[in-house]
mmCIF file of N, CA and C and ligand atoms in Angstrom:
data_model
loop_
_atom_site.group_PDB
_atom_site.id
_atom_site.type_symbol
_atom_site.label_atom_id
_atom_site.label_comp_id
_atom_site.label_asym_id
_atom_site.label_seq_id
_atom_site.Cartn_x
_atom_site.Cartn_y
_atom_site.Cartn_z
ATOM 1 N N MET U 6 -2.028 13.949 -5.156
ATOM 2 C CA MET U 6 -3.299 14.584 -5.476
ATOM 3 C C MET U 6 -3.709 15.508 -4.336
ATOM 4 N N LYS U 7 -4.284 16.647 -4.700
ATOM 5 C CA LYS U 7 -4.685 17.652 -3.710
ATOM 6 C C LYS U 7 -5.792 17.106 -2.793
ATOM 7 N N VAL U 8 -5.731 17.522 -1.525
ATOM 8 C CA VAL U 8 -6.782 17.112 -0.583
ATOM 9 C C VAL U 8 -8.128 17.677 -1.045
ATOM 10 N N GLN U 9 -9.189 16.904 -0.852
ATOM 11 C CA GLN U 9 -10.520 17.361 -1.226
ATOM 12 C C GLN U 9 -11.392 17.452 0.021
ATOM 13 N N GLU U 10 -12.185 18.520 0.088
ATOM 14 C CA GLU U 10 -13.067 18.727 1.236
ATOM 15 C C GLU U 10 -14.511 18.477 0.831
ATOM 16 N N PHE U 11 -15.223 17.744 1.664
ATOM 17 C CA PHE U 11 -16.646 17.468 1.446
ATOM 18 C C PHE U 11 -17.427 18.058 2.609
ATOM 19 N N LYS U 12 -18.577 18.659 2.296
ATOM 20 C CA LYS U 12 -19.416 19.225 3.352
ATOM 21 C C LYS U 12 -20.653 18.357 3.536
ATOM 22 N N LEU U 13 -21.163 18.341 4.775
ATOM 23 C CA LEU U 13 -22.412 17.633 5.007
ATOM 24 C C LEU U 13 -23.160 18.251 6.179
ATOM 25 N N ALA U 14 -24.478 18.123 6.126
ATOM 26 C CA ALA U 14 -25.341 18.583 7.213
ATOM 27 C C ALA U 14 -25.750 17.335 7.983
ATOM 28 N N THR U 15 -25.536 17.355 9.291
ATOM 29 C CA THR U 15 -25.749 16.147 10.080
ATOM 30 C C THR U 15 -26.993 16.239 10.960
ATOM 31 N N PRO U 16 -27.532 15.080 11.352
ATOM 32 C CA PRO U 16 -28.618 15.062 12.343
ATOM 33 C C PRO U 16 -28.026 15.196 13.748
ATOM 34 N N GLN U 17 -28.867 15.161 14.769
ATOM 35 C CA GLN U 17 -28.409 15.265 16.163
ATOM 36 C C GLN U 17 -27.363 14.195 16.468
ATOM 37 N N GLU U 18 -27.648 12.976 16.033
ATOM 38 C CA GLU U 18 -26.698 11.878 16.167
ATOM 39 C C GLU U 18 -26.930 10.956 14.981
ATOM 40 N N GLY U 19 -25.865 10.421 14.421
ATOM 41 C CA GLY U 19 -26.081 9.524 13.298
ATOM 42 C C GLY U 19 -24.787 9.143 12.617
ATOM 43 N N MET U 20 -24.914 8.182 11.721
ATOM 44 C CA MET U 20 -23.780 7.731 10.922
ATOM 45 C C MET U 20 -24.156 7.892 9.465
ATOM 46 N N ILE U 21 -23.407 8.744 8.779
ATOM 47 C CA ILE U 21 -23.702 9.041 7.374
ATOM 48 C C ILE U 21 -22.730 8.257 6.510
ATOM 49 N N ASP U 22 -23.289 7.446 5.612
ATOM 50 C CA ASP U 22 -22.458 6.624 4.731
ATOM 51 C C ASP U 22 -21.836 7.523 3.652
ATOM 52 N N ILE U 23 -20.505 7.647 3.681
ATOM 53 C CA ILE U 23 -19.793 8.517 2.734
ATOM 54 C C ILE U 23 -18.973 7.699 1.728
ATOM 55 N N THR U 24 -19.236 6.391 1.680
ATOM 56 C CA THR U 24 -18.458 5.504 0.802
ATOM 57 C C THR U 24 -18.531 5.950 -0.663
ATOM 58 N N ALA U 25 -19.722 6.274 -1.124
ATOM 59 C CA ALA U 25 -19.892 6.631 -2.542
ATOM 60 C C ALA U 25 -19.080 7.873 -2.903
ATOM 61 N N GLN U 26 -19.024 8.851 -1.990
ATOM 62 C CA GLN U 26 -18.263 10.074 -2.271
ATOM 63 C C GLN U 26 -16.764 9.789 -2.357
ATOM 64 N N VAL U 27 -16.286 8.917 -1.468
ATOM 65 C CA VAL U 27 -14.860 8.583 -1.487
ATOM 66 C C VAL U 27 -14.541 7.780 -2.752
ATOM 67 N N ARG U 28 -15.418 6.828 -3.101
ATOM 68 C CA ARG U 28 -15.204 6.028 -4.316
ATOM 69 C C ARG U 28 -15.197 6.919 -5.566
ATOM 70 N N GLN U 29 -16.098 7.905 -5.594
ATOM 71 C CA GLN U 29 -16.180 8.799 -6.751
ATOM 72 C C GLN U 29 -14.907 9.626 -6.880
ATOM 73 N N MET U 30 -14.386 10.106 -5.749
ATOM 74 C CA MET U 30 -13.147 10.885 -5.790
ATOM 75 C C MET U 30 -12.007 10.016 -6.301
ATOM 76 N N LEU U 31 -11.945 8.761 -5.851
ATOM 77 C CA LEU U 31 -10.906 7.840 -6.319
ATOM 78 C C LEU U 31 -11.042 7.601 -7.821
ATOM 79 N N CYS U 32 -12.261 7.382 -8.261
ATOM 80 C CA CYS U 32 -12.523 7.155 -9.688
ATOM 81 C C CYS U 32 -12.066 8.362 -10.515
ATOM 82 N N ASP U 33 -12.409 9.564 -10.055
ATOM 83 C CA ASP U 33 -12.033 10.793 -10.762
ATOM 84 C C ASP U 33 -10.517 10.997 -10.784
ATOM 85 N N SER U 34 -9.846 10.492 -9.761
ATOM 86 C CA SER U 34 -8.392 10.697 -9.652
ATOM 87 C C SER U 34 -7.612 9.868 -10.674
ATOM 88 N N GLY U 35 -8.171 8.727 -11.060
ATOM 89 C CA GLY U 35 -7.472 7.837 -11.982
ATOM 90 C C GLY U 35 -6.305 7.097 -11.336
ATOM 91 N N ILE U 36 -6.173 7.211 -10.029
ATOM 92 C CA ILE U 36 -5.062 6.547 -9.319
ATOM 93 C C ILE U 36 -5.348 5.049 -9.231
ATOM 94 N N TYR U 37 -4.323 4.248 -9.562
ATOM 95 C CA TYR U 37 -4.480 2.804 -9.690
ATOM 96 C C TYR U 37 -4.073 2.065 -8.420
ATOM 97 N N THR U 38 -3.040 2.574 -7.765
ATOM 98 C CA THR U 38 -2.556 1.936 -6.540
ATOM 99 C C THR U 38 -2.084 3.021 -5.572
ATOM 100 N N GLY U 39 -2.353 2.826 -4.269
ATOM 101 C CA GLY U 39 -1.948 3.835 -3.299
ATOM 102 C C GLY U 39 -2.710 3.723 -2.008
ATOM 103 N N LEU U 40 -2.818 4.861 -1.341
ATOM 104 C CA LEU U 40 -3.520 4.916 -0.058
ATOM 105 C C LEU U 40 -4.484 6.093 -0.054
ATOM 106 N N CYS U 41 -5.558 5.921 0.659
ATOM 107 C CA CYS U 41 -6.583 6.962 0.765
ATOM 108 C C CYS U 41 -6.875 7.191 2.245
ATOM 109 N N THR U 42 -6.725 8.417 2.700
ATOM 110 C CA THR U 42 -7.047 8.754 4.089
ATOM 111 C C THR U 42 -8.277 9.648 4.129
ATOM 112 N N VAL U 43 -9.210 9.280 4.990
ATOM 113 C CA VAL U 43 -10.415 10.079 5.231
ATOM 114 C C VAL U 43 -10.293 10.635 6.642
ATOM 115 N N PHE U 44 -10.386 11.960 6.774
ATOM 116 C CA PHE U 44 -10.129 12.630 8.047
ATOM 117 C C PHE U 44 -11.292 13.534 8.446
ATOM 118 N N CYS U 45 -11.623 13.498 9.727
ATOM 119 C CA CYS U 45 -12.689 14.343 10.279
ATOM 120 C C CYS U 45 -12.058 15.422 11.161
ATOM 121 N N PRO U 46 -12.172 16.721 10.777
ATOM 122 C CA PRO U 46 -11.516 17.779 11.557
ATOM 123 C C PRO U 46 -12.411 18.352 12.663
ATOM 124 N N HIS U 47 -13.119 17.480 13.367
ATOM 125 C CA HIS U 47 -14.032 17.928 14.429
ATOM 126 C C HIS U 47 -13.786 17.113 15.698
ATOM 127 N N THR U 48 -14.143 17.687 16.855
ATOM 128 C CA THR U 48 -13.863 17.002 18.130
ATOM 129 C C THR U 48 -15.066 16.272 18.715
ATOM 130 N N THR U 49 -16.219 16.376 18.045
ATOM 131 C CA THR U 49 -17.389 15.623 18.518
ATOM 132 C C THR U 49 -18.005 14.817 17.384
ATOM 133 N N ALA U 50 -17.174 14.455 16.418
ATOM 134 C CA ALA U 50 -17.588 13.603 15.305
ATOM 135 C C ALA U 50 -16.424 12.645 15.037
ATOM 136 N N ALA U 51 -16.608 11.696 14.127
ATOM 137 C CA ALA U 51 -15.570 10.686 13.908
ATOM 138 C C ALA U 51 -15.753 10.044 12.534
ATOM 139 N N ILE U 52 -14.752 9.259 12.165
ATOM 140 C CA ILE U 52 -14.813 8.464 10.935
ATOM 141 C C ILE U 52 -14.630 6.999 11.324
ATOM 142 N N THR U 53 -15.486 6.120 10.805
ATOM 143 C CA THR U 53 -15.284 4.697 11.051
ATOM 144 C C THR U 53 -15.642 3.884 9.808
ATOM 145 N N THR U 54 -15.277 2.619 9.869
ATOM 146 C CA THR U 54 -15.638 1.668 8.822
ATOM 147 C C THR U 54 -16.456 0.573 9.489
ATOM 148 N N ASN U 55 -17.635 0.284 8.928
ATOM 149 C CA ASN U 55 -18.447 -0.790 9.508
ATOM 150 C C ASN U 55 -19.478 -1.266 8.492
ATOM 151 N N GLU U 56 -20.292 -2.200 8.910
ATOM 152 C CA GLU U 56 -21.271 -2.797 7.989
ATOM 153 C C GLU U 56 -22.263 -1.758 7.469
ATOM 154 N N ASN U 57 -22.483 -1.798 6.158
ATOM 155 C CA ASN U 57 -23.475 -0.879 5.585
ATOM 156 C C ASN U 57 -24.608 -1.631 4.895
ATOM 157 N N ALA U 58 -24.800 -2.907 5.266
ATOM 158 C CA ALA U 58 -25.878 -3.694 4.657
ATOM 159 C C ALA U 58 -27.155 -3.619 5.498
ATOM 160 N N ASP U 59 -27.044 -3.930 6.782
ATOM 161 C CA ASP U 59 -28.209 -3.927 7.669
ATOM 162 C C ASP U 59 -28.220 -2.622 8.470
ATOM 163 N N PRO U 60 -29.226 -1.757 8.276
ATOM 164 C CA PRO U 60 -29.263 -0.472 9.010
ATOM 165 C C PRO U 60 -29.350 -0.648 10.524
ATOM 166 N N ASP U 61 -29.758 -1.831 10.992
ATOM 167 C CA ASP U 61 -29.796 -2.068 12.443
ATOM 168 C C ASP U 61 -28.399 -2.027 13.060
ATOM 169 N N VAL U 62 -27.373 -2.296 12.259
ATOM 170 C CA VAL U 62 -26.004 -2.224 12.782
ATOM 171 C C VAL U 62 -25.701 -0.793 13.224
ATOM 172 N N VAL U 63 -26.112 0.181 12.419
ATOM 173 C CA VAL U 63 -25.876 1.589 12.749
ATOM 174 C C VAL U 63 -26.624 1.973 14.026
ATOM 175 N N SER U 64 -27.885 1.600 14.124
ATOM 176 C CA SER U 64 -28.648 1.982 15.325
ATOM 177 C C SER U 64 -28.103 1.272 16.566
ATOM 178 N N ASP U 65 -27.685 0.009 16.409
ATOM 179 C CA ASP U 65 -27.092 -0.717 17.544
ATOM 180 C C ASP U 65 -25.744 -0.102 17.942
ATOM 181 N N PHE U 66 -24.983 0.327 16.936
ATOM 182 C CA PHE U 66 -23.684 0.970 17.170
ATOM 183 C C PHE U 66 -23.867 2.226 18.028
ATOM 184 N N LEU U 67 -24.831 3.055 17.638
ATOM 185 C CA LEU U 67 -25.082 4.301 18.374
ATOM 186 C C LEU U 67 -25.649 4.020 19.765
ATOM 187 N N LEU U 68 -26.499 3.009 19.858
ATOM 188 C CA LEU U 68 -27.055 2.620 21.156
ATOM 189 C C LEU U 68 -25.938 2.138 22.080
ATOM 190 N N GLY U 69 -25.068 1.278 21.556
ATOM 191 C CA GLY U 69 -23.957 0.753 22.348
ATOM 192 C C GLY U 69 -23.007 1.841 22.800
ATOM 193 N N LEU U 70 -22.702 2.781 21.903
ATOM 194 C CA LEU U 70 -21.815 3.892 22.281
ATOM 195 C C LEU U 70 -22.446 4.768 23.363
ATOM 196 N N GLY U 71 -23.756 4.965 23.246
ATOM 197 C CA GLY U 71 -24.472 5.754 24.248
ATOM 198 C C GLY U 71 -24.415 5.099 25.625
ATOM 199 N N LYS U 72 -24.468 3.776 25.654
ATOM 200 C CA LYS U 72 -24.381 3.040 26.932
ATOM 201 C C LYS U 72 -22.946 3.075 27.471
ATOM 202 N N ALA U 73 -21.955 2.975 26.557
ATOM 203 C CA ALA U 73 -20.547 2.963 26.975
ATOM 204 C C ALA U 73 -20.072 4.343 27.430
ATOM 205 N N TYR U 74 -20.599 5.381 26.772
ATOM 206 C CA TYR U 74 -20.177 6.755 27.077
ATOM 207 C C TYR U 74 -21.401 7.629 27.356
ATOM 208 N N PRO U 75 -22.068 7.392 28.480
ATOM 209 C CA PRO U 75 -23.261 8.203 28.788
ATOM 210 C C PRO U 75 -22.875 9.614 29.246
ATOM 211 N N ASP U 76 -23.836 10.529 29.126
ATOM 212 C CA ASP U 76 -23.628 11.863 29.677
ATOM 213 C C ASP U 76 -23.639 11.727 31.209
ATOM 214 N N ARG U 77 -22.706 12.369 31.882
ATOM 215 C CA ARG U 77 -22.596 12.221 33.340
ATOM 216 C C ARG U 77 -22.706 13.580 34.020
ATOM 217 N N PRO U 78 -23.451 13.636 35.130
ATOM 218 C CA PRO U 78 -23.576 14.917 35.843
ATOM 219 C C PRO U 78 -22.239 15.428 36.382
ATOM 220 N N GLU U 79 -21.258 14.516 36.552
ATOM 221 C CA GLU U 79 -19.949 14.929 37.083
ATOM 222 C C GLU U 79 -19.098 15.654 36.043
ATOM 223 N N PHE U 80 -19.458 15.575 34.778
ATOM 224 C CA PHE U 80 -18.665 16.248 33.739
ATOM 225 C C PHE U 80 -18.652 17.752 33.975
ATOM 226 N N ASN U 81 -17.499 18.385 33.757
ATOM 227 C CA ASN U 81 -17.350 19.829 34.006
ATOM 228 C C ASN U 81 -17.368 20.688 32.745
ATOM 229 N N HIS U 82 -17.058 20.110 31.607
ATOM 230 C CA HIS U 82 -16.946 20.856 30.348
ATOM 231 C C HIS U 82 -18.194 21.726 30.127
ATOM 232 N N CYS U 83 -17.956 23.041 29.944
ATOM 233 C CA CYS U 83 -19.073 23.999 29.930
ATOM 234 C C CYS U 83 -20.041 23.816 28.764
ATOM 235 N N GLU U 84 -19.564 23.226 27.664
ATOM 236 C CA GLU U 84 -20.463 23.023 26.519
ATOM 237 C C GLU U 84 -21.507 21.934 26.773
ATOM 238 N N GLY U 85 -21.231 21.075 27.753
ATOM 239 C CA GLY U 85 -22.183 20.009 28.063
ATOM 240 C C GLY U 85 -22.192 18.879 27.050
ATOM 241 N N ASN U 86 -21.104 18.752 26.283
ATOM 242 C CA ASN U 86 -21.078 17.676 25.277
ATOM 243 C C ASN U 86 -19.870 16.741 25.462
ATOM 244 N N SER U 87 -19.504 16.512 26.711
ATOM 245 C CA SER U 87 -18.339 15.659 26.973
ATOM 246 C C SER U 87 -18.530 14.236 26.461
ATOM 247 N N ALA U 88 -19.753 13.717 26.540
ATOM 248 C CA ALA U 88 -19.981 12.350 26.033
ATOM 249 C C ALA U 88 -19.643 12.291 24.538
ATOM 250 N N ALA U 89 -20.002 13.335 23.806
ATOM 251 C CA ALA U 89 -19.693 13.381 22.367
ATOM 252 C C ALA U 89 -18.188 13.462 22.137
ATOM 253 N N HIS U 90 -17.465 14.216 22.968
ATOM 254 C CA HIS U 90 -16.002 14.277 22.848
ATOM 255 C C HIS U 90 -15.391 12.897 23.098
ATOM 256 N N LEU U 91 -15.903 12.182 24.103
ATOM 257 C CA LEU U 91 -15.388 10.836 24.403
ATOM 258 C C LEU U 91 -15.623 9.889 23.232
ATOM 259 N N LYS U 92 -16.826 9.923 22.667
ATOM 260 C CA LYS U 92 -17.138 9.042 21.530
ATOM 261 C C LYS U 92 -16.239 9.358 20.343
ATOM 262 N N SER U 93 -15.999 10.644 20.114
ATOM 263 C CA SER U 93 -15.148 11.058 19.004
ATOM 264 C C SER U 93 -13.750 10.450 19.125
ATOM 265 N N SER U 94 -13.162 10.546 20.314
ATOM 266 C CA SER U 94 -11.814 9.995 20.487
ATOM 267 C C SER U 94 -11.822 8.470 20.493
ATOM 268 N N ALA U 95 -12.873 7.866 21.030
ATOM 269 C CA ALA U 95 -12.948 6.394 21.049
ATOM 270 C C ALA U 95 -13.020 5.835 19.632
ATOM 271 N N ILE U 96 -13.787 6.462 18.776
ATOM 272 C CA ILE U 96 -13.937 5.966 17.397
ATOM 273 C C ILE U 96 -12.768 6.425 16.530
ATOM 274 N N GLY U 97 -12.327 7.647 16.726
ATOM 275 C CA GLY U 97 -11.160 8.132 15.981
ATOM 276 C C GLY U 97 -11.523 9.078 14.860
ATOM 277 N N CYS U 98 -10.565 9.924 14.491
ATOM 278 C CA CYS U 98 -10.854 10.985 13.520
ATOM 279 C C CYS U 98 -10.427 10.637 12.099
ATOM 280 N N SER U 99 -9.841 9.468 11.877
ATOM 281 C CA SER U 99 -9.471 9.150 10.492
ATOM 282 C C SER U 99 -9.429 7.651 10.248
ATOM 283 N N GLN U 100 -9.473 7.309 8.982
ATOM 284 C CA GLN U 100 -9.332 5.924 8.533
ATOM 285 C C GLN U 100 -8.498 5.963 7.260
ATOM 286 N N THR U 101 -7.652 4.949 7.087
ATOM 287 C CA THR U 101 -6.840 4.840 5.871
ATOM 288 C C THR U 101 -7.218 3.566 5.121
ATOM 289 N N PHE U 102 -7.320 3.684 3.810
ATOM 290 C CA PHE U 102 -7.745 2.562 2.978
ATOM 291 C C PHE U 102 -6.694 2.264 1.908
ATOM 292 N N ILE U 103 -6.589 0.986 1.579
ATOM 293 C CA ILE U 103 -5.677 0.550 0.525
ATOM 294 C C ILE U 103 -6.397 0.668 -0.818
ATOM 295 N N ILE U 104 -5.683 1.203 -1.801
ATOM 296 C CA ILE U 104 -6.199 1.283 -3.172
ATOM 297 C C ILE U 104 -5.410 0.298 -4.023
ATOM 298 N N GLU U 105 -6.114 -0.573 -4.739
ATOM 299 C CA GLU U 105 -5.446 -1.499 -5.646
ATOM 300 C C GLU U 105 -6.331 -1.656 -6.876
ATOM 301 N N GLU U 106 -5.718 -1.658 -8.032
ATOM 302 C CA GLU U 106 -6.446 -1.753 -9.310
ATOM 303 C C GLU U 106 -7.556 -0.702 -9.392
ATOM 304 N N GLY U 107 -7.257 0.489 -8.866
ATOM 305 C CA GLY U 107 -8.198 1.598 -8.958
ATOM 306 C C GLY U 107 -9.395 1.495 -8.041
ATOM 307 N N ARG U 108 -9.369 0.531 -7.112
ATOM 308 C CA ARG U 108 -10.524 0.337 -6.232
ATOM 309 C C ARG U 108 -10.111 0.408 -4.771
ATOM 310 N N LEU U 109 -11.065 0.835 -3.928
ATOM 311 C CA LEU U 109 -10.851 0.783 -2.474
ATOM 312 C C LEU U 109 -10.964 -0.673 -2.053
ATOM 313 N N MET U 110 -10.000 -1.146 -1.284
ATOM 314 C CA MET U 110 -10.012 -2.542 -0.854
ATOM 315 C C MET U 110 -10.851 -2.718 0.409
ATOM 316 N N LEU U 111 -12.145 -2.393 0.292
ATOM 317 C CA LEU U 111 -13.069 -2.587 1.408
ATOM 318 C C LEU U 111 -13.618 -4.004 1.342
ATOM 319 N N GLY U 112 -13.990 -4.556 2.495
ATOM 320 C CA GLY U 112 -14.667 -5.843 2.526
ATOM 321 C C GLY U 112 -16.074 -5.712 1.960
ATOM 322 N N THR U 113 -16.657 -6.843 1.617
ATOM 323 C CA THR U 113 -17.989 -6.869 0.988
ATOM 324 C C THR U 113 -19.028 -6.063 1.759
ATOM 325 N N TRP U 114 -18.990 -6.157 3.077
ATOM 326 C CA TRP U 114 -20.040 -5.530 3.884
ATOM 327 C C TRP U 114 -19.597 -4.211 4.502
ATOM 328 N N GLN U 115 -18.400 -3.748 4.139
ATOM 329 C CA GLN U 115 -17.889 -2.534 4.763
ATOM 330 C C GLN U 115 -18.272 -1.266 4.018
ATOM 331 N N GLY U 116 -18.580 -0.242 4.806
ATOM 332 C CA GLY U 116 -18.804 1.090 4.275
ATOM 333 C C GLY U 116 -18.069 2.084 5.160
ATOM 334 N N ILE U 117 -17.829 3.282 4.634
ATOM 335 C CA ILE U 117 -17.143 4.331 5.388
ATOM 336 C C ILE U 117 -18.211 5.285 5.932
ATOM 337 N N TYR U 118 -18.118 5.555 7.215
ATOM 338 C CA TYR U 118 -19.119 6.404 7.861
ATOM 339 C C TYR U 118 -18.526 7.653 8.487
ATOM 340 N N PHE U 119 -19.242 8.772 8.303
ATOM 341 C CA PHE U 119 -19.016 9.974 9.106
ATOM 342 C C PHE U 119 -19.973 9.853 10.290
ATOM 343 N N CYS U 120 -19.440 9.869 11.512
ATOM 344 C CA CYS U 120 -20.259 9.704 12.716
ATOM 345 C C CYS U 120 -20.471 11.051 13.398
ATOM 346 N N GLU U 121 -21.711 11.408 13.586
ATOM 347 C CA GLU U 121 -22.066 12.645 14.299
ATOM 348 C C GLU U 121 -22.528 12.307 15.706
ATOM 349 N N PHE U 122 -21.905 12.977 16.711
ATOM 350 C CA PHE U 122 -22.288 12.729 18.097
ATOM 351 C C PHE U 122 -22.841 13.972 18.781
ATOM 352 N N ASP U 123 -22.829 15.122 18.111
ATOM 353 C CA ASP U 123 -23.283 16.355 18.740
ATOM 354 C C ASP U 123 -23.874 17.321 17.714
ATOM 355 N N GLY U 124 -24.803 16.802 16.935
ATOM 356 C CA GLY U 124 -25.426 17.621 15.907
ATOM 357 C C GLY U 124 -26.744 18.210 16.402
ATOM 358 N N PRO U 125 -27.536 18.753 15.495
ATOM 359 C CA PRO U 125 -27.199 18.911 14.066
ATOM 360 C C PRO U 125 -26.203 20.053 13.855
ATOM 361 N N ARG U 126 -25.305 19.823 12.894
ATOM 362 C CA ARG U 126 -24.287 20.828 12.573
ATOM 363 C C ARG U 126 -23.928 20.760 11.097
ATOM 364 N N SER U 127 -23.253 21.820 10.644
ATOM 365 C CA SER U 127 -22.618 21.787 9.325
ATOM 366 C C SER U 127 -21.220 21.224 9.545
ATOM 367 N N ARG U 128 -20.916 20.134 8.888
ATOM 368 C CA ARG U 128 -19.643 19.452 9.100
ATOM 369 C C ARG U 128 -18.889 19.321 7.796
ATOM 370 N N ARG U 129 -17.640 18.869 7.902
ATOM 371 C CA ARG U 129 -16.857 18.586 6.714
ATOM 372 C C ARG U 129 -15.922 17.440 7.011
ATOM 373 N N PHE U 130 -15.502 16.773 5.951
ATOM 374 C CA PHE U 130 -14.444 15.778 6.099
ATOM 375 C C PHE U 130 -13.492 15.936 4.925
ATOM 376 N N LEU U 131 -12.252 15.490 5.132
ATOM 377 C CA LEU U 131 -11.194 15.658 4.145
ATOM 378 C C LEU U 131 -10.757 14.302 3.626
ATOM 379 N N VAL U 132 -10.467 14.243 2.333
ATOM 380 C CA VAL U 132 -9.979 13.006 1.733
ATOM 381 C C VAL U 132 -8.698 13.319 0.968
ATOM 382 N N LYS U 133 -7.658 12.543 1.269
ATOM 383 C CA LYS U 133 -6.375 12.690 0.591
ATOM 384 C C LYS U 133 -6.010 11.335 -0.007
ATOM 385 N N ILE U 134 -5.760 11.338 -1.306
ATOM 386 C CA ILE U 134 -5.351 10.102 -1.986
ATOM 387 C C ILE U 134 -3.890 10.235 -2.393
ATOM 388 N N MET U 135 -3.100 9.241 -1.983
ATOM 389 C CA MET U 135 -1.679 9.239 -2.319
ATOM 390 C C MET U 135 -1.407 8.177 -3.370
ATOM 391 N N ASP U 136 -0.801 8.600 -4.465
ATOM 392 C CA ASP U 136 -0.518 7.711 -5.579
ATOM 393 C C ASP U 136 0.694 6.845 -5.252
ATOM 394 N N GLY U 137 0.504 5.541 -5.211
ATOM 395 C CA GLY U 137 1.580 4.613 -4.890
ATOM 396 C C GLY U 137 2.596 4.439 -6.003
ATOM 397 N N ASN U 138 2.301 4.984 -7.162
ATOM 398 C CA ASN U 138 3.230 4.873 -8.303
ATOM 399 C C ASN U 138 4.191 6.056 -8.397
ATOM 400 N N LYS U 139 4.094 6.991 -7.482
ATOM 401 C CA LYS U 139 4.962 8.182 -7.541
ATOM 402 C C LYS U 139 5.946 8.174 -6.398
HETATM 403 ZN ZN1 ZN D 259 -17.323 20.557 23.786
#
């Protein structure tokens, strides 16, 4: 199946739940078994999977990342967003999911997030679904 691109407008920092968009693309594809990769083509954003039930998890996640990767006066990068670059690589630019019986095999409390570390910006993410029956 052809790769699909999704656009989104992000806040300064945040985690946008994109699970519904990925599920809808899978549903539209009719693919019963396979793999689904979600990819972020940016260097100051990321893709992760985490709890989407309690919104405090998202705020704690961002707070913890901010403490782990603070902005430092010693950074030389002229854009001044080195902390965002570090967070992007720490979290990672893609996630792969198992598809079985036409469904994403996510855990009960798991959701897929687009993570913004240097917004607000116009962003995009890519989703590729591979049919396991071909
Ligand atoms: Zn930069």
